[in-house]
């Protein structure tokens, strides 16, 4: 599979960029994406932005891989969920988005968590993070249950979500905004 290229526009002081992917989000894609992001984006982001974008991107890609109800049919993909992922950078912000089909129960559970987490301030998120580290992982979680908390802490912005129906399936779209550093 060819890796999607990043479109970069250097006409402004802060380069504009766009990246879009649709397909299987498994460990293989996650590794290739991380390598690609590392090689391309260091020239158009500050090191701080890069660390935040990499972390948040990896969390969203893993969520697609683990929780999408549309799965890879190759039988080889671990966590092979199918969905869409994109990055868009402007002078003011970097927007990271994912979209994939989920069960109605998963949509309800994730949006309830996001409503709760989005309502917390910085100190409350830190306390919740520490509490979650001490707890057992939830049975239906593929990780420690702290991904959204860390996204909120690192991006310093709420995770915006939308749930919609398309082709008789329920889709969850997640959007994270990372504010850019002042002009370089």
mmCIF file with all atom_site columns, N, CA, C and O in Angstrom, residues 58-94:
data_model
loop_
_atom_site.group_PDB
_atom_site.id
_atom_site.type_symbol
_atom_site.label_atom_id
_atom_site.label_alt_id
_atom_site.label_comp_id
_atom_site.label_asym_id
_atom_site.label_entity_id
_atom_site.label_seq_id
_atom_site.pdbx_PDB_ins_code
_atom_site.Cartn_x
_atom_site.Cartn_y
_atom_site.Cartn_z
_atom_site.occupancy
_atom_site.B_iso_or_equiv
_atom_site.pdbx_formal_charge
_atom_site.auth_seq_id
_atom_site.auth_comp_id
_atom_site.auth_asym_id
_atom_site.auth_atom_id
_atom_site.pdbx_PDB_model_num
ATOM 1   N N  . UNK A 1 58 ? -1.864  8.853   17.378 1.00 0.00 ? 58 UNK A N  1
ATOM 2   C CA . UNK A 1 58 ? -1.743  7.434   17.702 1.00 0.00 ? 58 UNK A CA 1
ATOM 3   C C  . UNK A 1 58 ? -2.941  6.938   18.504 1.00 0.00 ? 58 UNK A C  1
ATOM 4   O O  . UNK A 1 58 ? -3.443  5.838   18.276 1.00 0.00 ? 58 UNK A O  1
ATOM 5   N N  . UNK A 1 59 ? -3.432  7.751   19.434 1.00 0.00 ? 59 UNK A N  1
ATOM 6   C CA . UNK A 1 59 ? -4.618  7.365   20.211 1.00 0.00 ? 59 UNK A CA 1
ATOM 7   C C  . UNK A 1 59 ? -5.842  7.191   19.306 1.00 0.00 ? 59 UNK A C  1
ATOM 8   O O  . UNK A 1 59 ? -6.585  6.220   19.438 1.00 0.00 ? 59 UNK A O  1
ATOM 9   N N  . UNK A 1 60 ? -6.052  8.126   18.385 1.00 0.00 ? 60 UNK A N  1
ATOM 10  C CA . UNK A 1 60 ? -7.214  8.029   17.495 1.00 0.00 ? 60 UNK A CA 1
ATOM 11  C C  . UNK A 1 60 ? -7.096  6.838   16.547 1.00 0.00 ? 60 UNK A C  1
ATOM 12  O O  . UNK A 1 60 ? -8.080  6.132   16.300 1.00 0.00 ? 60 UNK A O  1
ATOM 13  N N  . UNK A 1 61 ? -5.899  6.606   16.028 1.00 0.00 ? 61 UNK A N  1
ATOM 14  C CA . UNK A 1 61 ? -5.696  5.456   15.134 1.00 0.00 ? 61 UNK A CA 1
ATOM 15  C C  . UNK A 1 61 ? -5.931  4.145   15.894 1.00 0.00 ? 61 UNK A C  1
ATOM 16  O O  . UNK A 1 61 ? -6.577  3.233   15.388 1.00 0.00 ? 61 UNK A O  1
ATOM 17  N N  . UNK A 1 62 ? -5.427  4.062   17.126 1.00 0.00 ? 62 UNK A N  1
ATOM 18  C CA . UNK A 1 62 ? -5.664  2.862   17.938 1.00 0.00 ? 62 UNK A CA 1
ATOM 19  C C  . UNK A 1 62 ? -7.155  2.674   18.226 1.00 0.00 ? 62 UNK A C  1
ATOM 20  O O  . UNK A 1 62 ? -7.648  1.549   18.206 1.00 0.00 ? 62 UNK A O  1
ATOM 21  N N  . UNK A 1 63 ? -7.870  3.761   18.484 1.00 0.00 ? 63 UNK A N  1
ATOM 22  C CA . UNK A 1 63 ? -9.306  3.645   18.726 1.00 0.00 ? 63 UNK A CA 1
ATOM 23  C C  . UNK A 1 63 ? -10.023 3.069   17.512 1.00 0.00 ? 63 UNK A C  1
ATOM 24  O O  . UNK A 1 63 ? -10.913 2.223   17.657 1.00 0.00 ? 63 UNK A O  1
ATOM 25  N N  . UNK A 1 64 ? -9.651  3.516   16.325 1.00 0.00 ? 64 UNK A N  1
ATOM 26  C CA . UNK A 1 64 ? -10.247 2.943   15.115 1.00 0.00 ? 64 UNK A CA 1
ATOM 27  C C  . UNK A 1 64 ? -9.915  1.454   15.048 1.00 0.00 ? 64 UNK A C  1
ATOM 28  O O  . UNK A 1 64 ? -10.784 0.613   14.824 1.00 0.00 ? 64 UNK A O  1
ATOM 29  N N  . UNK A 1 65 ? -8.639  1.133   15.238 1.00 0.00 ? 65 UNK A N  1
ATOM 30  C CA . UNK A 1 65 ? -8.195  -0.263  15.145 1.00 0.00 ? 65 UNK A CA 1
ATOM 31  C C  . UNK A 1 65 ? -8.903  -1.177  16.113 1.00 0.00 ? 65 UNK A C  1
ATOM 32  O O  . UNK A 1 65 ? -9.310  -2.283  15.766 1.00 0.00 ? 65 UNK A O  1
ATOM 33  N N  . UNK A 1 66 ? -9.081  -0.725  17.342 1.00 0.00 ? 66 UNK A N  1
ATOM 34  C CA . UNK A 1 66 ? -9.696  -1.562  18.373 1.00 0.00 ? 66 UNK A CA 1
ATOM 35  C C  . UNK A 1 66 ? -11.223 -1.584  18.314 1.00 0.00 ? 66 UNK A C  1
ATOM 36  O O  . UNK A 1 66 ? -11.836 -2.614  18.568 1.00 0.00 ? 66 UNK A O  1
ATOM 37  N N  . UNK A 1 67 ? -11.847 -0.448  18.025 1.00 0.00 ? 67 UNK A N  1
ATOM 38  C CA . UNK A 1 67 ? -13.287 -0.327  18.263 1.00 0.00 ? 67 UNK A CA 1
ATOM 39  C C  . UNK A 1 67 ? -14.175 -0.215  17.025 1.00 0.00 ? 67 UNK A C  1
ATOM 40  O O  . UNK A 1 67 ? -15.385 -0.247  17.154 1.00 0.00 ? 67 UNK A O  1
ATOM 41  N N  . UNK A 1 68 ? -13.595 -0.067  15.835 1.00 0.00 ? 68 UNK A N  1
ATOM 42  C CA . UNK A 1 68 ? -14.433 -0.006  14.643 1.00 0.00 ? 68 UNK A CA 1
ATOM 43  C C  . UNK A 1 68 ? -15.130 -1.345  14.429 1.00 0.00 ? 68 UNK A C  1
ATOM 44  O O  . UNK A 1 68 ? -14.502 -2.398  14.531 1.00 0.00 ? 68 UNK A O  1
ATOM 45  N N  . UNK A 1 69 ? -16.417 -1.303  14.112 1.00 0.00 ? 69 UNK A N  1
ATOM 46  C CA . UNK A 1 69 ? -17.145 -2.549  13.858 1.00 0.00 ? 69 UNK A CA 1
ATOM 47  C C  . UNK A 1 69 ? -16.878 -3.064  12.447 1.00 0.00 ? 69 UNK A C  1
ATOM 48  O O  . UNK A 1 69 ? -17.148 -4.220  12.155 1.00 0.00 ? 69 UNK A O  1
ATOM 49  N N  . UNK A 1 70 ? -16.330 -2.228  11.593 1.00 0.00 ? 70 UNK A N  1
ATOM 50  C CA . UNK A 1 70 ? -15.930 -2.658  10.258 1.00 0.00 ? 70 UNK A CA 1
ATOM 51  C C  . UNK A 1 70 ? -14.474 -3.108  10.379 1.00 0.00 ? 70 UNK A C  1
ATOM 52  O O  . UNK A 1 70 ? -13.594 -2.325  10.716 1.00 0.00 ? 70 UNK A O  1
ATOM 53  N N  . UNK A 1 71 ? -14.239 -4.386  10.133 1.00 0.00 ? 71 UNK A N  1
ATOM 54  C CA . UNK A 1 71 ? -12.935 -4.995  10.396 1.00 0.00 ? 71 UNK A CA 1
ATOM 55  C C  . UNK A 1 71 ? -12.237 -5.414  9.109  1.00 0.00 ? 71 UNK A C  1
ATOM 56  O O  . UNK A 1 71 ? -12.875 -5.684  8.098  1.00 0.00 ? 71 UNK A O  1
ATOM 57  N N  . UNK A 1 72 ? -10.922 -5.522  9.194  1.00 0.00 ? 72 UNK A N  1
ATOM 58  C CA . UNK A 1 72 ? -10.117 -6.020  8.090  1.00 0.00 ? 72 UNK A CA 1
ATOM 59  C C  . UNK A 1 72 ? -10.472 -7.480  7.852  1.00 0.00 ? 72 UNK A C  1
ATOM 60  O O  . UNK A 1 72 ? -10.609 -8.263  8.789  1.00 0.00 ? 72 UNK A O  1
ATOM 61  N N  . UNK A 1 73 ? -10.593 -7.845  6.585  1.00 0.00 ? 73 UNK A N  1
ATOM 62  C CA . UNK A 1 73 ? -10.951 -9.222  6.240  1.00 0.00 ? 73 UNK A CA 1
ATOM 63  C C  . UNK A 1 73 ? -9.732  -10.093 5.971  1.00 0.00 ? 73 UNK A C  1
ATOM 64  O O  . UNK A 1 73 ? -9.882  -11.268 5.672  1.00 0.00 ? 73 UNK A O  1
ATOM 65  N N  . UNK A 1 74 ? -8.515  -9.540  6.101  1.00 0.00 ? 74 UNK A N  1
ATOM 66  C CA . UNK A 1 74 ? -7.336  -10.314 5.754  1.00 0.00 ? 74 UNK A CA 1
ATOM 67  C C  . UNK A 1 74 ? -6.968  -11.369 6.798  1.00 0.00 ? 74 UNK A C  1
ATOM 68  O O  . UNK A 1 74 ? -6.174  -12.252 6.532  1.00 0.00 ? 74 UNK A O  1
ATOM 69  N N  . UNK A 1 75 ? -7.542  -11.269 7.995  1.00 0.00 ? 75 UNK A N  1
ATOM 70  C CA . UNK A 1 75 ? -7.264  -12.247 9.037  1.00 0.00 ? 75 UNK A CA 1
ATOM 71  C C  . UNK A 1 75 ? -5.900  -12.107 9.675  1.00 0.00 ? 75 UNK A C  1
ATOM 72  O O  . UNK A 1 75 ? -5.568  -12.815 10.604 1.00 0.00 ? 75 UNK A O  1
ATOM 73  N N  . UNK A 1 76 ? -5.063  -11.199 9.173  1.00 0.00 ? 76 UNK A N  1
ATOM 74  C CA . UNK A 1 76 ? -3.705  -11.023 9.697  1.00 0.00 ? 76 UNK A CA 1
ATOM 75  C C  . UNK A 1 76 ? -3.588  -9.794  10.591 1.00 0.00 ? 76 UNK A C  1
ATOM 76  O O  . UNK A 1 76 ? -2.656  -9.674  11.350 1.00 0.00 ? 76 UNK A O  1
ATOM 77  N N  . UNK A 1 77 ? -4.510  -8.874  10.455 1.00 0.00 ? 77 UNK A N  1
ATOM 78  C CA . UNK A 1 77 ? -4.401  -7.597  11.150 1.00 0.00 ? 77 UNK A CA 1
ATOM 79  C C  . UNK A 1 77 ? -4.852  -7.710  12.596 1.00 0.00 ? 77 UNK A C  1
ATOM 80  O O  . UNK A 1 77 ? -6.002  -8.041  12.867 1.00 0.00 ? 77 UNK A O  1
ATOM 81  N N  . UNK A 1 78 ? -3.930  -7.426  13.517 1.00 0.00 ? 78 UNK A N  1
ATOM 82  C CA . UNK A 1 78 ? -4.305  -7.295  14.914 1.00 0.00 ? 78 UNK A CA 1
ATOM 83  C C  . UNK A 1 78 ? -4.864  -5.894  15.089 1.00 0.00 ? 78 UNK A C  1
ATOM 84  O O  . UNK A 1 78 ? -4.279  -4.925  14.642 1.00 0.00 ? 78 UNK A O  1
ATOM 85  N N  . UNK A 1 79 ? -6.025  -5.794  15.718 1.00 0.00 ? 79 UNK A N  1
ATOM 86  C CA . UNK A 1 79 ? -6.700  -4.507  15.903 1.00 0.00 ? 79 UNK A CA 1
ATOM 87  C C  . UNK A 1 79 ? -6.925  -3.858  14.551 1.00 0.00 ? 79 UNK A C  1
ATOM 88  O O  . UNK A 1 79 ? -6.639  -2.683  14.354 1.00 0.00 ? 79 UNK A O  1
ATOM 89  N N  . UNK A 1 80 ? -7.450  -4.608  13.606 1.00 0.00 ? 80 UNK A N  1
ATOM 90  C CA . UNK A 1 80 ? -7.603  -4.151  12.226 1.00 0.00 ? 80 UNK A CA 1
ATOM 91  C C  . UNK A 1 80 ? -8.941  -3.522  11.912 1.00 0.00 ? 80 UNK A C  1
ATOM 92  O O  . UNK A 1 80 ? -9.633  -3.977  11.013 1.00 0.00 ? 80 UNK A O  1
ATOM 93  N N  . UNK A 1 81 ? -9.303  -2.472  12.642 1.00 0.00 ? 81 UNK A N  1
ATOM 94  C CA . UNK A 1 81 ? -10.526 -1.746  12.328 1.00 0.00 ? 81 UNK A CA 1
ATOM 95  C C  . UNK A 1 81 ? -10.324 -0.845  11.131 1.00 0.00 ? 81 UNK A C  1
ATOM 96  O O  . UNK A 1 81 ? -9.211  -0.401  10.841 1.00 0.00 ? 81 UNK A O  1
ATOM 97  N N  . UNK A 1 82 ? -11.404 -0.572  10.436 1.00 0.00 ? 82 UNK A N  1
ATOM 98  C CA . UNK A 1 82 ? -11.350 0.276   9.250  1.00 0.00 ? 82 UNK A CA 1
ATOM 99  C C  . UNK A 1 82 ? -12.042 1.601   9.557  1.00 0.00 ? 82 UNK A C  1
ATOM 100 O O  . UNK A 1 82 ? -13.108 1.632   10.164 1.00 0.00 ? 82 UNK A O  1
ATOM 101 N N  . UNK A 1 83 ? -11.402 2.683   9.138  1.00 0.00 ? 83 UNK A N  1
ATOM 102 C CA . UNK A 1 83 ? -11.964 4.009   9.368  1.00 0.00 ? 83 UNK A CA 1
ATOM 103 C C  . UNK A 1 83 ? -11.200 5.062   8.592  1.00 0.00 ? 83 UNK A C  1
ATOM 104 O O  . UNK A 1 83 ? -10.395 4.750   7.726  1.00 0.00 ? 83 UNK A O  1
ATOM 105 N N  . UNK A 1 84 ? -11.469 6.321   8.950  1.00 0.00 ? 84 UNK A N  1
ATOM 106 C CA . UNK A 1 84 ? -10.817 7.463   8.307  1.00 0.00 ? 84 UNK A CA 1
ATOM 107 C C  . UNK A 1 84 ? -10.047 8.250   9.356  1.00 0.00 ? 84 UNK A C  1
ATOM 108 O O  . UNK A 1 84 ? -10.493 8.386   10.495 1.00 0.00 ? 84 UNK A O  1
ATOM 109 N N  . UNK A 1 85 ? -8.922  8.810   8.926  1.00 0.00 ? 85 UNK A N  1
ATOM 110 C CA . UNK A 1 85 ? -8.074  9.595   9.804  1.00 0.00 ? 85 UNK A CA 1
ATOM 111 C C  . UNK A 1 85 ? -7.528  10.775  9.005  1.00 0.00 ? 85 UNK A C  1
ATOM 112 O O  . UNK A 1 85 ? -7.173  10.620  7.831  1.00 0.00 ? 85 UNK A O  1
ATOM 113 N N  . UNK A 1 86 ? -7.468  11.954  9.630  1.00 0.00 ? 86 UNK A N  1
ATOM 114 C CA . UNK A 1 86 ? -6.904  13.107  8.923  1.00 0.00 ? 86 UNK A CA 1
ATOM 115 C C  . UNK A 1 86 ? -6.222  14.079  9.872  1.00 0.00 ? 86 UNK A C  1
ATOM 116 O O  . UNK A 1 86 ? -6.527  14.131  11.064 1.00 0.00 ? 86 UNK A O  1
ATOM 117 N N  . UNK A 1 87 ? -5.282  14.830  9.301  1.00 0.00 ? 87 UNK A N  1
ATOM 118 C CA . UNK A 1 87 ? -4.574  15.923  9.970  1.00 0.00 ? 87 UNK A CA 1
ATOM 119 C C  . UNK A 1 87 ? -4.653  17.132  9.053  1.00 0.00 ? 87 UNK A C  1
ATOM 120 O O  . UNK A 1 87 ? -4.429  17.003  7.851  1.00 0.00 ? 87 UNK A O  1
ATOM 121 N N  . UNK A 1 88 ? -4.954  18.272  9.618  1.00 0.00 ? 88 UNK A N  1
ATOM 122 C CA . UNK A 1 88 ? -4.958  19.514  8.848  1.00 0.00 ? 88 UNK A CA 1
ATOM 123 C C  . UNK A 1 88 ? -4.282  20.584  9.679  1.00 0.00 ? 88 UNK A C  1
ATOM 124 O O  . UNK A 1 88 ? -4.648  20.789  10.841 1.00 0.00 ? 88 UNK A O  1
ATOM 125 N N  . UNK A 1 89 ? -3.311  21.258  9.097  1.00 0.00 ? 89 UNK A N  1
ATOM 126 C CA . UNK A 1 89 ? -2.591  22.291  9.813  1.00 0.00 ? 89 UNK A CA 1
ATOM 127 C C  . UNK A 1 89 ? -2.737  23.638  9.152  1.00 0.00 ? 89 UNK A C  1
ATOM 128 O O  . UNK A 1 89 ? -2.575  23.766  7.939  1.00 0.00 ? 89 UNK A O  1
ATOM 129 N N  . UNK A 1 90 ? -3.071  24.632  9.954  1.00 0.00 ? 90 UNK A N  1
ATOM 130 C CA . UNK A 1 90 ? -3.103  26.018  9.491  1.00 0.00 ? 90 UNK A CA 1
ATOM 131 C C  . UNK A 1 90 ? -2.160  26.808  10.381 1.00 0.00 ? 90 UNK A C  1
ATOM 132 O O  . UNK A 1 90 ? -1.521  26.255  11.279 1.00 0.00 ? 90 UNK A O  1
ATOM 133 N N  . UNK A 1 91 ? -2.067  28.106  10.179 1.00 0.00 ? 91 UNK A N  1
ATOM 134 C CA . UNK A 1 91 ? -1.190  28.934  10.995 1.00 0.00 ? 91 UNK A CA 1
ATOM 135 C C  . UNK A 1 91 ? -1.657  28.960  12.449 1.00 0.00 ? 91 UNK A C  1
ATOM 136 O O  . UNK A 1 91 ? -0.847  29.092  13.359 1.00 0.00 ? 91 UNK A O  1
ATOM 137 N N  . UNK A 1 92 ? -2.967  28.804  12.687 1.00 0.00 ? 92 UNK A N  1
ATOM 138 C CA . UNK A 1 92 ? -3.520  28.907  14.034 1.00 0.00 ? 92 UNK A CA 1
ATOM 139 C C  . UNK A 1 92 ? -3.640  27.591  14.778 1.00 0.00 ? 92 UNK A C  1
ATOM 140 O O  . UNK A 1 92 ? -3.554  27.558  15.999 1.00 0.00 ? 92 UNK A O  1
ATOM 141 N N  . UNK A 1 93 ? -3.886  26.494  14.042 1.00 0.00 ? 93 UNK A N  1
ATOM 142 C CA . UNK A 1 93 ? -4.177  25.243  14.737 1.00 0.00 ? 93 UNK A CA 1
ATOM 143 C C  . UNK A 1 93 ? -3.863  24.035  13.869 1.00 0.00 ? 93 UNK A C  1
ATOM 144 O O  . UNK A 1 93 ? -3.726  24.127  12.654 1.00 0.00 ? 93 UNK A O  1
ATOM 145 N N  . UNK A 1 94 ? -3.788  22.891  14.546 1.00 0.00 ? 94 UNK A N  1
ATOM 146 C CA . UNK A 1 94 ? -3.672  21.597  13.889 1.00 0.00 ? 94 UNK A CA 1
ATOM 147 C C  . UNK A 1 94 ? -4.909  20.810  14.317 1.00 0.00 ? 94 UNK A C  1
ATOM 148 O O  . UNK A 1 94 ? -5.207  20.709  15.507 1.00 0.00 ? 94 UNK A O  1
#
